[in-house]
Each structure stands twice: as structure tokens, then as C-alpha cells.
Amino acid sequence: MLTNKNILLGVCGSIASYKSATLTRLLVKAGANVRIVMTRDACNFITPLTLSTLSKNPVLTEYFDPQTGSWNNHVELGLWSDLMVIAPASANTLAKFANGLCDNLLSAVYLSARCQVYFAPAMDLDMWKHPATQKNINSLISYGNILINPVHGELASGLKGEGRMAEPEDIVSFIENELKKKLPLRGKKALVTAGPTYEAIDPVRFIGNHSSGKMGFALAEELSALGAEVTLISGPTSLSLKNQAIVRIDVNSAEEMLNAALSHFPDSDISILSAAVADYKPRDVSTVKIKKKSDEFELALIRTKDILATLGSKKKQGQILVGFALETNDEEANAIGKLQRKNLDFIVLNSMNDQGATFRNDNNKITIIDRDLNKQAFDLKPKDQVAADICKKVLDLL
Ligand code: CTP
């Protein structure tokens, strides 16, 4: 959720600022780009050197940096941020934010930011309970900022009560959950098929194809990044998934892929079948290794069941079904034929005539054709970007 997100961490003067070091580390570990603005008082509790080392970025405190002679541009910092986290947020800084004061760099960045702001207060229990603080908190919430509630426990004063800043791990999972809520495919289930199938001839030989599975894996990652619960049914491939939330089912043959797809399809809102499924399989599979005898060898083949067409015949209203077509000639006419025969919502056409867009490649060049025969042709691009284009079409249909 936080990969490549630009996060501005605001650190205020509070004993809880020692936890900002762990928070910074967790955000960086989650893949975020972290820039930190500290208030002057925060620097009395934790050194900017600690936080700049952990964030891998210079820490800013003042508008003007006398050492470099440069101006720390609060507007640029605000616009750079995808989200802002104020942790710990002191009573004083909250009061400034709530009332629009900007007498230091942090409060000026806050006023300039257009992004979502989260704040994790830390203060003594009576300061927290004070009507002035509560009024400021309510004002901040009414401006659209999100409160990460302080927790109950022992406070720096020795008193016990509410006011401890939430633990860094809890702050990170709180933010991740909030971001997940906004994902467009949250609550949707997606099914993806990928890779080749291997049709056994005997215990050591099979009929297969050159599909790498890269397109299907990229689709599974993209659907998951958009919030869908993804099941990936993969034929034999050496690929691995980055996103641990994706459920992966490994299969070998077209029949195994069909059975896995049939059991998941009824619950799936979106099904994208990108696997290069064998159209034929050996009629008889030898249980022992076939020995060479004569100069010629004939293998009888029978049709496999078309998984995409099978799912198309069972498709209910509201389910989106997407297929692929790899063509060498009469590309669009063939693709439209498949779209209609297999009852698809749209088809992704690959042409073997496009350089650099075939099996095993990291790039792909596609044309999307939908039921109304609207066509969208895309440039050659990396498969993760192609996956994003395909998912964008799914989002349009939803
Ligand atoms: N497909 C499938 N099950 C099969 C064969 C294909 O699910 N047994 C799916 C593929 O995943 C892909 C689409 O169908 O989404 C490809 O269509 P298809 O008509 O099978 O393409 P080709 O195998 O290339 O067929 P043809 O030889 O007729 O061009």
C-alpha cells in the first residue's frame, strides 16, 4: 500500500518523538519515500541526524537553512506529499493547525498540503482531555484530517490514562487500512489464469508452449493493488508473486486449470483468462516412458475443453469476463469472433506481427475490443503498464 508513496512525516516536541525513529524505519521498509519536518522542540527530544539517516533524506526544521543558504519551500513540500503524518502531534501544534497559524515550517507545510493528513496525538492525559484540545481535534477532523487515537497507558509524567501516542506499527497499519478503503476494487473478487499448460504424453514428456505467464502475473498484481481479492491459477512457470495477498493455485494441464477455474468462477466478479491453454492433448497418456522404435511416430490428439468459453456459458449478470486472442492474420475479425462466441465483455488482442510483443517478452502491445466493438489500440509498453490499461477498462465497465 505504501510503495512509492511520498510521505511527509511531521515530528513535534514530545517524548513520544523517540517513536518517530521506528515509524520512519517502518515507512521506509514499506517502500515509501519519507521526508521529515521537525519542530524546533522536537530536536530537543531526538536528533535530526537519527531521522535523516533512517529516512535517507535531509530533515528540515527551519524555513531558511543558513548552512546551505537555501529556502525550504513549504509549498513544494506540501505538493510533493501523497500523504502527511504528524506523529507525535503535540497539543501546541494541533492548536496551530486547527486555527490556521503558521509560525514554523511544519505548520506552513500543513496549510499548503492538498493531501490527506493523519495525526497521532501524544500528550499528558489532562492536556488530552482539556476542552480546548478536544475542540481543536474536532476542528481538524471537520477539515478532513484523520485522527489516529492516542492509547491508554503510562505517560511520561508518571500518570496513567489516555494520551500515549499509538505505537508505530499500529500507525502504519491504520494508514494502510485507510488507503485500502479507498481502492476501487475493494470488495471485488478476481480470477486470473496465466502461463502455459503441459499436456502429458508419458511420465517424462509433454506438449507445452512458450508462454512465460508474465502477462497474467502482472494482471494479478495490478488487480490486487487496486484492492481486489485475487486468485491466480498458473500453469508451470518460474515466476513468483510480489504481493503475498494473492492466492496462487499451481496447475499443470488444461483439465486441472479448468477444474480450478470452475470452482472459483461463481464467486468472481472479474475473470481475466490470459493463460495459453493447450487446444489439444494426447488421447492416450502412457504410464511408462515411450521407447523409440520406428523412424516415424504418430501421436493421436484430442481437443481440450475451452476454459474461457465454458466460463462464458456460465457467466451471470454483473460478472466481467475477459479473454485474450493471439493472432497472425485477420487479427480483428478473429478476435471479434472469439469475443462473441465466448460471451466476453472484452478481448485483448495481441498480434504476432507486432515486434517485441510476443511470448516471453517483458513488453506487450495490445488492442482492446469490447462488446460494442469499441477499439482501443495501445503502444508497446511493459507488461505491468499493459495490465494497468486492461484493469482501467475493467474499472470503466464496473
Ligand atoms: N482459452 C481457454 N481454454 C482453452 C483455450 C483457450 O481458456 N482451452 C482462452 C485463453 O486463455 C485466451 C483465449 O481463450 O484467453 C484464446 O482463445 P483461443 O480461441 O483458444 O485462441 P487460440 O488457442 O489461439 O485459438 P485458435 O487456434 O482458434 O486461434
Short mmCIF file of C-alpha atoms and ligand atoms in Angstrom, two decimals:
data_model
loop_
_atom_site.label_atom_id
_atom_site.label_comp_id
_atom_site.label_asym_id
_atom_site.label_seq_id
_atom_site.Cartn_x
_atom_site.Cartn_y
_atom_site.Cartn_z
CA MET A 1 0.00 0.00 0.00
CA LEU A 2 2.82 2.41 0.76
CA THR A 3 5.19 1.51 -2.06
CA ASN A 4 6.48 4.65 -3.81
CA LYS A 5 4.15 6.87 -1.78
CA ASN A 6 5.62 10.26 -0.87
CA ILE A 7 5.08 10.61 2.86
CA LEU A 8 5.82 13.75 4.80
CA LEU A 9 6.32 12.95 8.47
CA GLY A 10 5.87 15.87 10.87
CA VAL A 11 7.54 15.40 14.26
CA CYS A 12 6.60 17.66 17.18
CA GLY A 13 8.15 18.24 20.60
CA SER A 14 7.05 15.33 22.72
CA ILE A 15 8.80 12.48 24.49
CA ALA A 16 6.93 10.20 22.06
CA SER A 17 9.14 11.56 19.27
CA TYR A 18 11.60 8.75 20.07
CA LYS A 19 8.99 6.50 18.40
CA SER A 20 9.29 8.59 15.21
CA ALA A 21 12.56 6.75 14.52
CA THR A 22 10.76 3.39 14.41
CA LEU A 23 7.90 4.92 12.45
CA THR A 24 10.34 6.30 9.86
CA ARG A 25 12.04 2.92 9.55
CA LEU A 26 8.70 1.12 9.08
CA LEU A 27 7.53 3.57 6.41
CA VAL A 28 10.82 3.27 4.50
CA LYS A 29 10.69 -0.53 4.82
CA ALA A 30 7.15 -0.45 3.38
CA GLY A 31 8.59 1.23 0.26
CA ALA A 32 7.60 4.85 0.97
CA ASN A 33 9.72 7.92 0.19
CA VAL A 34 9.88 9.72 3.51
CA ARG A 35 10.74 13.39 4.09
CA ILE A 36 10.66 14.74 7.62
CA VAL A 37 9.88 18.15 9.05
CA MET A 38 10.61 18.59 12.76
CA THR A 39 9.63 21.45 15.03
CA ARG A 40 12.45 23.10 16.95
CA ASP A 41 11.28 21.48 20.20
CA ALA A 42 11.23 18.04 18.59
CA CYS A 43 15.00 18.42 18.01
CA ASN A 44 15.46 18.53 21.81
CA PHE A 45 13.97 15.03 22.08
CA ILE A 46 15.51 13.27 19.08
CA THR A 47 18.28 14.38 16.77
CA PRO A 48 17.60 15.28 13.13
CA LEU A 49 20.65 13.11 12.32
CA THR A 50 18.81 9.98 13.56
CA LEU A 51 15.77 10.74 11.42
CA SER A 52 17.72 11.86 8.34
CA THR A 53 19.77 8.65 8.48
CA LEU A 54 16.66 6.50 8.75
CA SER A 55 14.66 8.42 6.13
CA LYS A 56 17.66 8.77 3.77
CA ASN A 57 16.66 12.41 3.30
CA PRO A 58 17.73 15.67 4.97
CA VAL A 59 15.48 16.62 7.88
CA LEU A 60 14.04 20.12 7.74
CA THR A 61 13.16 22.38 10.65
CA GLU A 62 13.52 25.99 9.52
CA TYR A 63 12.18 27.93 6.56
CA PHE A 64 15.70 29.09 5.87
CA ASP A 65 18.73 26.81 6.10
CA PRO A 66 21.77 29.01 6.99
CA GLN A 67 24.20 26.14 6.25
CA THR A 68 23.18 25.74 2.62
CA GLY A 69 21.74 29.22 2.24
CA SER A 70 18.63 27.62 0.75
CA TRP A 71 14.94 28.22 1.29
CA ASN A 72 12.88 25.23 2.39
CA ASN A 73 9.84 25.69 0.24
CA HIS A 74 6.73 24.76 2.24
CA VAL A 75 4.51 24.86 -0.87
CA GLU A 76 6.78 22.44 -2.75
CA LEU A 77 6.85 20.11 0.28
CA GLY A 78 3.07 20.20 0.60
CA LEU A 79 2.54 19.43 -3.07
CA TRP A 80 5.18 16.66 -3.05
CA SER A 81 3.32 14.77 -0.31
CA ASP A 82 0.89 11.97 -1.18
CA LEU A 83 0.06 11.90 2.49
CA MET A 84 1.19 13.63 5.62
CA VAL A 85 1.55 12.04 9.06
CA ILE A 86 2.05 14.15 12.17
CA ALA A 87 3.43 11.78 14.79
CA PRO A 88 3.75 12.73 17.51
CA ALA A 89 1.30 15.62 17.20
CA SER A 90 1.68 17.87 20.26
CA ALA A 91 -1.17 19.90 21.79
CA ASN A 92 0.59 23.08 20.65
CA THR A 93 0.95 22.02 17.00
CA LEU A 94 -2.64 20.71 16.90
CA ALA A 95 -3.83 24.10 18.20
CA LYS A 96 -1.84 25.86 15.46
CA PHE A 97 -3.17 23.56 12.73
CA ALA A 98 -6.75 23.92 13.98
CA ASN A 99 -6.52 27.71 13.90
CA GLY A 100 -4.51 28.20 10.75
CA LEU A 101 -1.38 29.58 12.38
CA CYS A 102 1.86 29.08 10.52
CA ASP A 103 4.78 30.34 12.51
CA ASN A 104 7.10 27.45 11.68
CA LEU A 105 7.91 25.25 8.68
CA LEU A 106 5.71 22.31 9.79
CA SER A 107 2.55 24.39 10.21
CA ALA A 108 3.20 26.16 6.89
CA VAL A 109 3.62 22.81 5.11
CA TYR A 110 0.37 21.60 6.73
CA LEU A 111 -1.52 24.63 5.46
CA SER A 112 -0.04 24.17 1.96
CA ALA A 113 -0.70 20.42 1.68
CA ARG A 114 -3.53 19.20 -0.55
CA CYS A 115 -3.12 15.55 0.52
CA GLN A 116 -4.72 13.53 3.30
CA VAL A 117 -3.28 14.40 6.72
CA TYR A 118 -3.16 11.88 9.58
CA PHE A 119 -2.29 12.99 13.07
CA ALA A 120 -1.30 10.86 16.03
CA PRO A 121 -1.50 12.99 19.19
CA ALA A 122 0.76 12.47 22.19
CA MET A 123 0.32 14.41 25.43
CA ASP A 124 -0.46 14.07 29.08
CA LEU A 125 -3.96 12.86 29.95
CA ASP A 126 -5.27 16.19 31.26
CA MET A 127 -3.96 18.07 28.23
CA TRP A 128 -5.70 15.50 26.03
CA LYS A 129 -9.00 15.79 27.94
CA HIS A 130 -8.94 19.59 28.03
CA PRO A 131 -11.90 21.12 26.15
CA ALA A 132 -9.51 23.34 24.18
CA THR A 133 -7.62 20.28 22.85
CA GLN A 134 -10.84 18.40 22.14
CA LYS A 135 -12.22 21.43 20.30
CA ASN A 136 -9.05 21.60 18.19
CA ILE A 137 -9.24 17.86 17.45
CA ASN A 138 -12.85 18.22 16.32
CA SER A 139 -11.93 21.18 14.12
CA LEU A 140 -9.12 19.18 12.50
CA ILE A 141 -11.45 16.24 11.86
CA SER A 142 -14.03 18.62 10.39
CA TYR A 143 -11.32 19.85 7.95
CA GLY A 144 -10.97 16.24 6.70
CA ASN A 145 -7.86 15.28 8.68
CA ILE A 146 -7.79 11.78 10.15
CA LEU A 147 -7.17 11.20 13.84
CA ILE A 148 -5.11 8.20 14.95
CA ASN A 149 -6.33 7.98 18.52
CA PRO A 150 -3.87 8.06 21.40
CA VAL A 151 -3.97 5.00 23.64
CA HIS A 152 -4.36 4.42 27.36
CA GLY A 153 -1.25 3.66 29.40
CA GLU A 154 1.57 5.03 31.50
CA LEU A 155 2.55 8.55 30.48
CA ALA A 156 5.89 10.39 30.76
CA SER A 157 4.50 12.32 33.75
CA GLY A 158 4.03 9.05 35.64
CA LEU A 159 0.27 9.39 35.44
CA LYS A 160 -1.83 6.72 33.80
CA GLY A 161 -4.50 7.47 31.25
CA GLU A 162 -5.24 8.29 27.64
CA GLY A 163 -2.60 10.28 25.78
CA ARG A 164 0.15 7.86 24.71
CA MET A 165 0.87 8.06 21.03
CA ALA A 166 -0.27 4.97 19.11
CA GLU A 167 2.57 2.50 18.50
CA PRO A 168 4.43 2.99 15.17
CA GLU A 169 3.30 -0.46 13.90
CA ASP A 170 -0.32 0.49 14.65
CA ILE A 171 0.08 3.86 12.91
CA VAL A 172 1.39 2.14 9.76
CA SER A 173 -1.39 -0.47 9.68
CA PHE A 174 -4.00 2.22 10.41
CA ILE A 175 -2.82 4.24 7.40
CA GLU A 176 -2.62 1.13 5.20
CA ASN A 177 -6.19 0.19 6.12
CA GLU A 178 -7.43 3.70 5.39
CA LEU A 179 -5.72 3.60 1.98
CA LYS A 180 -7.22 0.17 1.26
CA LYS A 181 -10.73 1.51 1.91
CA LYS A 182 -10.27 3.91 -1.00
CA LEU A 183 -9.16 1.27 -3.52
CA PRO A 184 -11.58 0.99 -6.44
CA LEU A 185 -11.75 -2.83 -6.48
CA ARG A 186 -12.11 -3.26 -2.73
CA GLY A 187 -14.68 -5.98 -2.01
CA LYS A 188 -14.37 -7.46 -5.53
CA LYS A 189 -13.07 -10.95 -6.26
CA ALA A 190 -10.88 -11.52 -9.30
CA LEU A 191 -9.75 -14.68 -11.07
CA VAL A 192 -6.75 -14.75 -13.40
CA THR A 193 -5.30 -17.61 -15.43
CA ALA A 194 -1.67 -17.42 -16.54
CA GLY A 195 1.15 -19.31 -18.19
CA PRO A 196 1.19 -22.39 -20.38
CA THR A 197 -0.36 -25.79 -19.77
CA TYR A 198 1.59 -29.02 -20.06
CA GLU A 199 -0.26 -31.98 -21.56
CA ALA A 200 1.40 -35.25 -20.62
CA ILE A 201 2.49 -37.73 -23.31
CA ASP A 202 4.20 -40.09 -20.87
CA PRO A 203 5.81 -39.65 -17.42
CA VAL A 204 8.69 -37.58 -18.85
CA ARG A 205 7.28 -35.78 -21.90
CA PHE A 206 4.57 -33.24 -22.53
CA ILE A 207 3.11 -30.87 -25.11
CA GLY A 208 3.57 -27.28 -23.98
CA ASN A 209 4.14 -23.78 -25.32
CA HIS A 210 6.41 -20.77 -24.82
CA SER A 211 4.09 -18.73 -22.60
CA SER A 212 6.02 -17.24 -19.66
CA GLY A 213 2.98 -16.25 -17.61
CA LYS A 214 4.30 -12.66 -17.25
CA MET A 215 1.12 -11.02 -18.54
CA GLY A 216 -1.14 -12.98 -16.17
CA PHE A 217 1.13 -12.36 -13.18
CA ALA A 218 1.18 -8.63 -13.98
CA LEU A 219 -2.63 -8.67 -14.14
CA ALA A 220 -2.90 -10.45 -10.79
CA GLU A 221 -0.55 -7.90 -9.18
CA GLU A 222 -2.45 -4.95 -10.66
CA LEU A 223 -5.90 -6.26 -9.65
CA SER A 224 -4.60 -6.84 -6.14
CA ALA A 225 -3.04 -3.36 -6.00
CA LEU A 226 -6.47 -1.98 -6.92
CA GLY A 227 -7.93 -3.76 -3.90
CA ALA A 228 -9.41 -6.95 -5.40
CA GLU A 229 -9.12 -10.33 -3.70
CA VAL A 230 -7.21 -12.20 -6.38
CA THR A 231 -6.92 -15.91 -7.17
CA LEU A 232 -4.24 -16.69 -9.75
CA ILE A 233 -4.38 -20.08 -11.47
CA SER A 234 -0.99 -20.60 -13.02
CA GLY A 235 0.41 -23.18 -15.37
CA PRO A 236 4.08 -24.19 -14.97
CA THR A 237 6.26 -21.07 -14.72
CA SER A 238 9.33 -19.89 -12.84
CA LEU A 239 7.66 -16.62 -11.86
CA SER A 240 6.90 -15.57 -8.31
CA LEU A 241 4.42 -13.06 -6.96
CA LYS A 242 5.40 -9.88 -5.15
CA ASN A 243 2.06 -9.47 -3.43
CA GLN A 244 1.54 -12.07 -0.72
CA ALA A 245 -2.21 -11.39 -0.61
CA ILE A 246 -2.73 -13.10 -3.99
CA VAL A 247 -3.91 -16.72 -3.69
CA ARG A 248 -1.92 -18.81 -6.15
CA ILE A 249 -3.07 -22.19 -7.43
CA ASP A 250 -0.48 -24.09 -9.49
CA VAL A 251 -1.70 -26.49 -12.14
CA ASN A 252 -0.14 -28.43 -14.99
CA SER A 253 -2.76 -29.46 -17.51
CA ALA A 254 -5.71 -27.74 -19.22
CA GLU A 255 -8.04 -30.05 -17.33
CA GLU A 256 -6.57 -29.07 -13.94
CA MET A 257 -6.82 -25.39 -14.94
CA LEU A 258 -10.45 -25.87 -16.00
CA ASN A 259 -11.38 -27.53 -12.70
CA ALA A 260 -9.68 -24.82 -10.63
CA ALA A 261 -11.32 -22.07 -12.75
CA LEU A 262 -14.76 -23.69 -12.46
CA SER A 263 -14.54 -23.83 -8.69
CA HIS A 264 -13.59 -20.13 -8.36
CA PHE A 265 -15.60 -18.59 -11.20
CA PRO A 266 -19.05 -18.49 -9.50
CA ASP A 267 -17.69 -16.11 -6.80
CA SER A 268 -15.59 -13.99 -9.13
CA ASP A 269 -16.66 -10.51 -10.13
CA ILE A 270 -13.83 -10.18 -12.63
CA SER A 271 -12.21 -13.06 -14.54
CA ILE A 272 -9.29 -12.46 -16.89
CA LEU A 273 -8.08 -15.54 -18.73
CA SER A 274 -4.64 -14.91 -20.12
CA ALA A 275 -3.28 -18.47 -19.99
CA ALA A 276 -2.03 -20.07 -23.20
CA VAL A 277 -4.04 -23.24 -22.76
CA ALA A 278 -3.24 -26.22 -24.99
CA ASP A 279 -6.05 -26.73 -27.50
CA TYR A 280 -5.19 -30.43 -27.88
CA LYS A 281 -3.84 -33.10 -25.57
CA PRO A 282 -2.63 -36.67 -26.22
CA ARG A 283 -5.59 -39.04 -26.47
CA ASP A 284 -3.70 -41.73 -24.54
CA VAL A 285 -1.14 -40.99 -21.84
CA SER A 286 1.43 -43.75 -21.46
CA THR A 287 2.11 -44.75 -17.88
CA VAL A 288 5.67 -45.76 -18.81
CA LYS A 289 8.29 -43.90 -20.83
CA ILE A 290 7.69 -44.45 -24.54
CA LYS A 291 10.72 -46.09 -26.21
CA LYS A 292 11.85 -45.06 -29.67
CA LYS A 293 11.23 -47.76 -32.29
CA SER A 294 10.49 -46.85 -35.90
CA ASP A 295 11.56 -43.66 -37.78
CA GLU A 296 8.11 -42.17 -37.55
CA PHE A 297 5.91 -41.68 -34.53
CA GLU A 298 2.29 -40.65 -34.54
CA LEU A 299 0.52 -39.17 -31.59
CA ALA A 300 -3.27 -39.04 -31.54
CA LEU A 301 -4.56 -35.78 -30.05
CA ILE A 302 -7.97 -34.82 -28.79
CA ARG A 303 -9.43 -31.37 -28.04
CA THR A 304 -9.16 -29.93 -24.55
CA LYS A 305 -12.15 -28.09 -23.19
CA ASP A 306 -12.11 -24.33 -23.82
CA ILE A 307 -11.98 -22.84 -20.30
CA LEU A 308 -12.87 -19.32 -21.43
CA ALA A 309 -15.88 -20.49 -23.48
CA THR A 310 -17.02 -22.73 -20.60
CA LEU A 311 -16.96 -19.79 -18.18
CA GLY A 312 -18.64 -17.60 -20.81
CA SER A 313 -21.54 -20.06 -20.99
CA LYS A 314 -21.97 -19.87 -17.20
CA LYS A 315 -21.50 -16.11 -16.84
CA LYS A 316 -24.14 -14.30 -14.79
CA GLN A 317 -25.17 -10.67 -14.98
CA GLY A 318 -22.62 -8.43 -13.28
CA GLN A 319 -19.68 -10.77 -13.87
CA ILE A 320 -16.94 -9.43 -16.13
CA LEU A 321 -15.15 -11.94 -18.34
CA VAL A 322 -12.07 -11.04 -20.36
CA GLY A 323 -10.12 -13.17 -22.81
CA PHE A 324 -7.01 -12.88 -24.94
CA ALA A 325 -6.52 -13.56 -28.64
CA LEU A 326 -3.10 -14.05 -30.20
CA GLU A 327 -3.40 -13.77 -33.95
CA THR A 328 -1.16 -13.78 -37.01
CA ASN A 329 -3.70 -12.72 -39.64
CA ASP A 330 -7.21 -11.24 -39.87
CA GLU A 331 -6.47 -10.16 -36.31
CA GLU A 332 -9.50 -8.01 -35.52
CA ALA A 333 -12.04 -10.24 -37.25
CA ASN A 334 -10.70 -13.32 -35.44
CA ALA A 335 -10.66 -11.51 -32.10
CA ILE A 336 -14.24 -10.27 -32.54
CA GLY A 337 -15.30 -13.84 -33.42
CA LYS A 338 -13.82 -15.10 -30.13
CA LEU A 339 -15.33 -12.21 -28.16
CA GLN A 340 -18.81 -13.09 -29.40
CA ARG A 341 -18.53 -16.90 -29.39
CA LYS A 342 -17.13 -16.99 -25.86
CA ASN A 343 -19.55 -14.37 -24.44
CA LEU A 344 -16.81 -11.97 -23.27
CA ASP A 345 -17.08 -8.39 -22.09
CA PHE A 346 -13.91 -7.52 -23.92
CA ILE A 347 -11.00 -9.21 -25.60
CA VAL A 348 -7.32 -8.28 -25.54
CA LEU A 349 -5.80 -8.74 -28.96
CA ASN A 350 -2.10 -9.46 -29.46
CA SER A 351 -0.74 -9.57 -32.95
CA MET A 352 2.21 -11.83 -33.72
CA ASN A 353 3.11 -9.18 -36.32
CA ASP A 354 3.98 -6.65 -33.61
CA GLN A 355 7.72 -6.66 -32.93
CA GLY A 356 8.63 -7.16 -29.28
CA ALA A 357 5.12 -8.09 -28.16
CA THR A 358 5.10 -11.86 -28.16
CA PHE A 359 5.78 -14.75 -25.79
CA ARG A 360 8.42 -14.34 -23.05
CA ASN A 361 8.76 -10.62 -23.73
CA ASP A 362 8.61 -8.06 -20.94
CA ASN A 363 6.59 -5.80 -23.22
CA ASN A 364 3.27 -6.19 -24.93
CA LYS A 365 1.24 -4.29 -27.49
CA ILE A 366 -2.49 -4.75 -27.28
CA THR A 367 -5.77 -3.67 -28.76
CA ILE A 368 -8.87 -3.91 -26.57
CA ILE A 369 -12.16 -4.64 -28.31
CA ASP A 370 -15.38 -4.61 -26.30
CA ARG A 371 -18.90 -5.94 -26.94
CA ASP A 372 -19.94 -2.72 -28.65
CA LEU A 373 -16.90 -3.16 -30.89
CA ASN A 374 -15.19 -0.08 -29.45
CA LYS A 375 -11.47 -0.45 -30.15
CA GLN A 376 -8.59 0.96 -28.17
CA ALA A 377 -5.08 0.40 -29.56
CA PHE A 378 -2.19 0.89 -27.15
CA ASP A 379 1.54 1.42 -27.72
CA LEU A 380 4.16 -1.21 -26.97
CA LYS A 381 4.80 -0.97 -23.23
CA PRO A 382 5.97 -3.03 -20.22
CA LYS A 383 3.52 -5.72 -19.17
CA ASP A 384 2.77 -4.09 -15.81
CA GLN A 385 1.60 -0.97 -17.67
CA VAL A 386 -0.40 -3.14 -20.10
CA ALA A 387 -2.03 -4.77 -17.05
CA ALA A 388 -2.93 -1.28 -15.77
CA ASP A 389 -4.56 -0.45 -19.15
CA ILE A 390 -6.59 -3.69 -19.06
CA CYS A 391 -7.68 -3.05 -15.45
CA LYS A 392 -8.64 0.52 -16.36
CA LYS A 393 -11.05 -0.93 -18.93
CA VAL A 394 -12.45 -3.25 -16.24
CA LEU A 395 -12.97 -0.23 -13.97
CA ASP A 396 -14.73 1.63 -16.78
CA LEU A 397 -17.13 -1.31 -17.23
CA LEU A 398 -17.80 -1.61 -13.50
N1 CTP B 1 -8.51 -20.43 -23.70
C1 CTP B 1 -9.01 -21.18 -22.68
N2 CTP B 1 -9.07 -22.53 -22.77
C2 CTP B 1 -8.62 -23.17 -23.85
C3 CTP B 1 -8.08 -22.41 -24.90
C4 CTP B 1 -8.04 -21.04 -24.79
O1 CTP B 1 -9.39 -20.59 -21.66
N3 CTP B 1 -8.67 -24.49 -23.91
C5 CTP B 1 -8.51 -18.96 -23.58
C6 CTP B 1 -7.17 -18.32 -23.45
O2 CTP B 1 -6.79 -18.17 -22.10
C7 CTP B 1 -7.37 -16.98 -24.13
C8 CTP B 1 -8.37 -17.31 -25.24
O3 CTP B 1 -9.06 -18.47 -24.79
O4 CTP B 1 -7.99 -16.05 -23.27
C9 CTP B 1 -7.68 -17.63 -26.50
O5 CTP B 1 -8.64 -18.03 -27.42
P1 CTP B 1 -8.45 -19.26 -28.41
O6 CTP B 1 -9.61 -19.25 -29.30
O7 CTP B 1 -8.29 -20.54 -27.73
O8 CTP B 1 -7.13 -18.90 -29.05
P2 CTP B 1 -6.24 -19.91 -29.72
O9 CTP B 1 -5.86 -21.03 -28.83
O10 CTP B 1 -5.11 -19.13 -30.26
O11 CTP B 1 -7.27 -20.46 -30.77
P3 CTP B 1 -7.22 -20.52 -32.32
O12 CTP B 1 -6.26 -21.58 -32.57
O13 CTP B 1 -8.62 -20.82 -32.65
O14 CTP B 1 -6.79 -19.15 -32.75
#
